[in-house]
PDB file of C-alpha atoms in Angstrom:
ATOM      1  CA  MET A   1       2.393 -42.130-113.153  1.00 41.00           C
ATOM      2  CA  PRO A   2       5.978 -42.980-112.113  1.00 48.00           C
ATOM      3  CA  ARG A   3       6.507 -46.336-110.468  1.00 45.00           C
ATOM      4  CA  THR A   4       7.450 -46.277-106.788  1.00 49.00           C
ATOM      5  CA  ALA A   5       9.640 -48.854-105.055  1.00 50.00           C
ATOM      6  CA  SER A   6       6.591 -50.372-103.343  1.00 49.00           C
ATOM      7  CA  GLN A   7       4.666 -51.060-106.547  1.00 58.00           C
ATOM      8  CA  THR A   8       4.736 -54.486-108.174  1.00 66.00           C
ATOM      9  CA  LEU A   9       5.655 -54.708-111.847  1.00 64.00           C
ATOM     10  CA  LYS A  10       2.847 -55.840-114.114  1.00 71.00           C
ATOM     11  CA  VAL A  11       2.983 -57.311-117.594  1.00 69.00           C
ATOM     12  CA  GLY A  12       3.875 -54.515-119.990  1.00 69.00           C
ATOM     13  CA  ASP A  13       5.532 -52.299-117.364  1.00 69.00           C
ATOM     14  CA  THR A  14       8.997 -51.012-118.153  1.00 68.00           C
ATOM     15  CA  ALA A  15      11.525 -52.443-115.731  1.00 66.00           C
ATOM     16  CA  PRO A  16      13.681 -49.965-113.872  1.00 69.00           C
ATOM     17  CA  ASP A  17      17.242 -49.578-115.075  1.00 74.00           C
ATOM     18  CA  PHE A  18      19.698 -51.407-112.858  1.00 80.00           C
ATOM     19  CA  THR A  19      23.060 -53.150-112.976  1.00 85.00           C
ATOM     20  CA  LEU A  20      23.737 -56.499-111.325  1.00 87.00           C
ATOM     21  CA  LYS A  21      26.717 -58.838-111.410  1.00 88.00           C
ATOM     22  CA  THR A  22      26.665 -62.241-113.086  1.00 87.00           C
ATOM     23  CA  GLY A  23      28.218 -65.343-111.580  1.00 85.00           C
ATOM     24  CA  ASN A  24      31.293 -64.466-113.673  1.00 85.00           C
ATOM     25  CA  ARG A  25      31.367 -61.020-111.983  1.00 88.00           C
ATOM     26  CA  GLU A  26      30.432 -59.219-115.214  1.00 89.00           C
ATOM     27  CA  ASP A  27      28.008 -56.278-115.193  1.00 90.00           C
ATOM     28  CA  TRP A  28      24.538 -57.002-116.587  1.00 86.00           C
ATOM     29  CA  HIS A  29      21.745 -54.512-117.110  1.00 80.00           C
ATOM     30  CA  PRO A  30      18.566 -54.675-119.208  1.00 74.00           C
ATOM     31  CA  GLN A  31      19.377 -51.593-121.286  1.00 67.00           C
ATOM     32  CA  ARG A  32      22.166 -53.443-123.115  1.00 62.00           C
ATOM     33  CA  PHE A  33      19.528 -55.473-124.950  1.00 58.00           C
ATOM     34  CA  SER A  34      16.967 -54.454-127.520  1.00 53.00           C
ATOM     35  CA  TRP A  35      13.788 -53.095-125.967  1.00 50.00           C
ATOM     36  CA  LYS A  36      11.877 -55.181-128.511  1.00 54.00           C
ATOM     37  CA  LYS A  37      12.927 -58.316-126.660  1.00 61.00           C
ATOM     38  CA  GLU A  38      10.718 -59.593-123.870  1.00 62.00           C
ATOM     39  CA  ARG A  39      12.355 -60.616-120.608  1.00 62.00           C
ATOM     40  CA  ARG A  40      11.416 -63.304-118.117  1.00 63.00           C
ATOM     41  CA  ALA A  41      13.068 -62.741-114.767  1.00 65.00           C
ATOM     42  CA  GLY A  42      12.979 -65.640-112.355  1.00 68.00           C
ATOM     43  CA  LEU A  43      13.368 -64.386-108.807  1.00 67.00           C
ATOM     44  CA  CYS A  44      14.884 -66.882-106.380  1.00 72.00           C
ATOM     45  CA  ALA A  45      15.697 -65.825-102.867  1.00 66.00           C
ATOM     46  CA  PHE A  46      18.600 -68.251-102.553  1.00 69.00           C
ATOM     47  CA  ARG A  47      20.199 -70.869-104.778  1.00 73.00           C
ATOM     48  CA  PHE A  48      20.181 -74.532-103.881  1.00 76.00           C
ATOM     49  CA  SER A  49      16.705 -74.192-102.321  1.00 80.00           C
ATOM     50  CA  SER A  50      14.084 -76.744-103.366  1.00 82.00           C
ATOM     51  CA  VAL A  51      12.030 -74.155-105.285  1.00 82.00           C
ATOM     52  CA  CYS A  52      14.986 -72.798-107.270  1.00 81.00           C
ATOM     53  CA  SER A  53      16.275 -76.315-107.855  1.00 83.00           C
ATOM     54  CA  ALA A  54      13.056 -77.041-109.751  1.00 85.00           C
ATOM     55  CA  GLN A  55      12.443 -73.616-111.293  1.00 85.00           C
ATOM     56  CA  LEU A  56      15.747 -72.965-113.060  1.00 86.00           C
ATOM     57  CA  PRO A  57      16.081 -76.367-114.770  1.00 89.00           C
ATOM     58  CA  SER A  58      12.524 -75.939-116.080  1.00 90.00           C
ATOM     59  CA  TYR A  59      13.524 -72.580-117.613  1.00 89.00           C
ATOM     60  CA  GLU A  60      16.612 -74.181-119.124  1.00 92.00           C
ATOM     61  CA  ALA A  61      14.523 -77.034-120.563  1.00 94.00           C
ATOM     62  CA  GLU A  62      12.191 -74.508-122.222  1.00 92.00           C
ATOM     63  CA  LEU A  63      14.914 -72.092-123.369  1.00 90.00           C
ATOM     64  CA  GLY A  64      14.281 -72.959-127.029  1.00 92.00           C
ATOM     65  CA  ARG A  65      10.637 -71.958-126.678  1.00 91.00           C
ATOM     66  CA  PHE A  66      11.598 -68.713-124.930  1.00 88.00           C
ATOM     67  CA  ASN A  67      14.044 -67.953-127.758  1.00 86.00           C
ATOM     68  CA  ASP A  68      11.338 -68.673-130.355  1.00 88.00           C
ATOM     69  CA  LEU A  69       9.189 -66.078-128.580  1.00 84.00           C
ATOM     70  CA  ASP A  70      12.113 -63.599-128.620  1.00 81.00           C
ATOM     71  CA  THR A  71      12.224 -63.732-124.822  1.00 82.00           C
ATOM     72  CA  GLU A  72      15.379 -63.511-122.761  1.00 82.00           C
ATOM     73  CA  VAL A  73      15.499 -65.462-119.497  1.00 84.00           C
ATOM     74  CA  VAL A  74      17.490 -64.191-116.519  1.00 85.00           C
ATOM     75  CA  SER A  75      17.422 -65.201-112.879  1.00 85.00           C
ATOM     76  CA  VAL A  76      17.971 -62.848-109.954  1.00 85.00           C
ATOM     77  CA  SER A  77      18.885 -63.987-106.459  1.00 85.00           C
ATOM     78  CA  MET A  78      20.448 -62.559-103.331  1.00 86.00           C
ATOM     79  CA  ASP A  79      23.391 -64.946-103.550  1.00 87.00           C
ATOM     80  CA  SER A  80      27.011 -63.982-104.039  1.00 88.00           C
ATOM     81  CA  GLY A  81      28.624 -64.266-107.443  1.00 87.00           C
ATOM     82  CA  PHE A  82      30.625 -67.225-106.161  1.00 89.00           C
ATOM     83  CA  ALA A  83      27.434 -69.100-105.239  1.00 88.00           C
ATOM     84  CA  LEU A  84      25.939 -68.265-108.633  1.00 88.00           C
ATOM     85  CA  ALA A  85      28.990 -69.590-110.469  1.00 89.00           C
ATOM     86  CA  ALA A  86      28.765 -72.860-108.521  1.00 89.00           C
ATOM     87  CA  TRP A  87      24.996 -73.027-109.117  1.00 86.00           C
ATOM     88  CA  ALA A  88      25.325 -72.461-112.879  1.00 87.00           C
ATOM     89  CA  LYS A  89      27.949 -75.204-113.081  1.00 89.00           C
ATOM     90  CA  SER A  90      25.959 -77.712-111.012  1.00 88.00           C
ATOM     91  CA  MET A  91      22.649 -77.009-112.794  1.00 86.00           C
ATOM     92  CA  SER A  92      24.119 -76.547-116.301  1.00 89.00           C
ATOM     93  CA  THR A  93      22.246 -73.298-116.874  1.00 88.00           C
ATOM     94  CA  SER A  94      23.135 -71.189-119.888  1.00 89.00           C
ATOM     95  CA  PHE A  95      21.127 -68.028-119.138  1.00 88.00           C
ATOM     96  CA  PRO A  96      22.405 -65.214-116.887  1.00 87.00           C
ATOM     97  CA  LEU A  97      22.242 -65.765-113.126  1.00 89.00           C
ATOM     98  CA  LEU A  98      22.383 -62.347-111.485  1.00 88.00           C
ATOM     99  CA  SER A  99      23.490 -61.449-107.979  1.00 88.00           C
ATOM    100  CA  ASP A 100      21.463 -58.933-106.012  1.00 86.00           C
ATOM    101  CA  PHE A 101      23.406 -59.516-102.816  1.00 81.00           C
ATOM    102  CA  SER A 102      21.792 -56.537-101.049  1.00 76.00           C
ATOM    103  CA  GLY A 103      18.265 -57.527-102.133  1.00 69.00           C
ATOM    104  CA  VAL A 104      17.449 -53.996-103.334  1.00 69.00           C
ATOM    105  CA  GLN A 105      16.615 -54.902-106.948  1.00 69.00           C
ATOM    106  CA  SER A 106      14.893 -58.171-106.069  1.00 61.00           C
ATOM    107  CA  THR A 107      12.529 -56.248-103.833  1.00 61.00           C
ATOM    108  CA  SER A 108      11.777 -53.668-106.515  1.00 59.00           C
ATOM    109  CA  LEU A 109      11.201 -56.348-109.183  1.00 56.00           C
ATOM    110  CA  SER A 110       8.916 -58.588-107.135  1.00 53.00           C
TER     111      SER A 110
END
């Protein structure tokens, strides 16, 4: 059965194809990576919030373990690319921070 926009993704579901911008204003989409690789998407409504301030550094601290499990970590928020660039610099994150400024993809991925 095809997934509708109102359904929540479950473990093992195929994510919809989409393109978002990174903090460096580069296009990012899941299809550019091997489908054999697992993905962990952290959804943060807005950067610099207390939840995101704890969540993203914990992902960064465990990035070696994610890599060992062949898992790619990305974070999606409704912030602008400029905010994401500042966030990545202040938090020293090395994984992609993606801008879903309109909130369309964040809603469909949650």
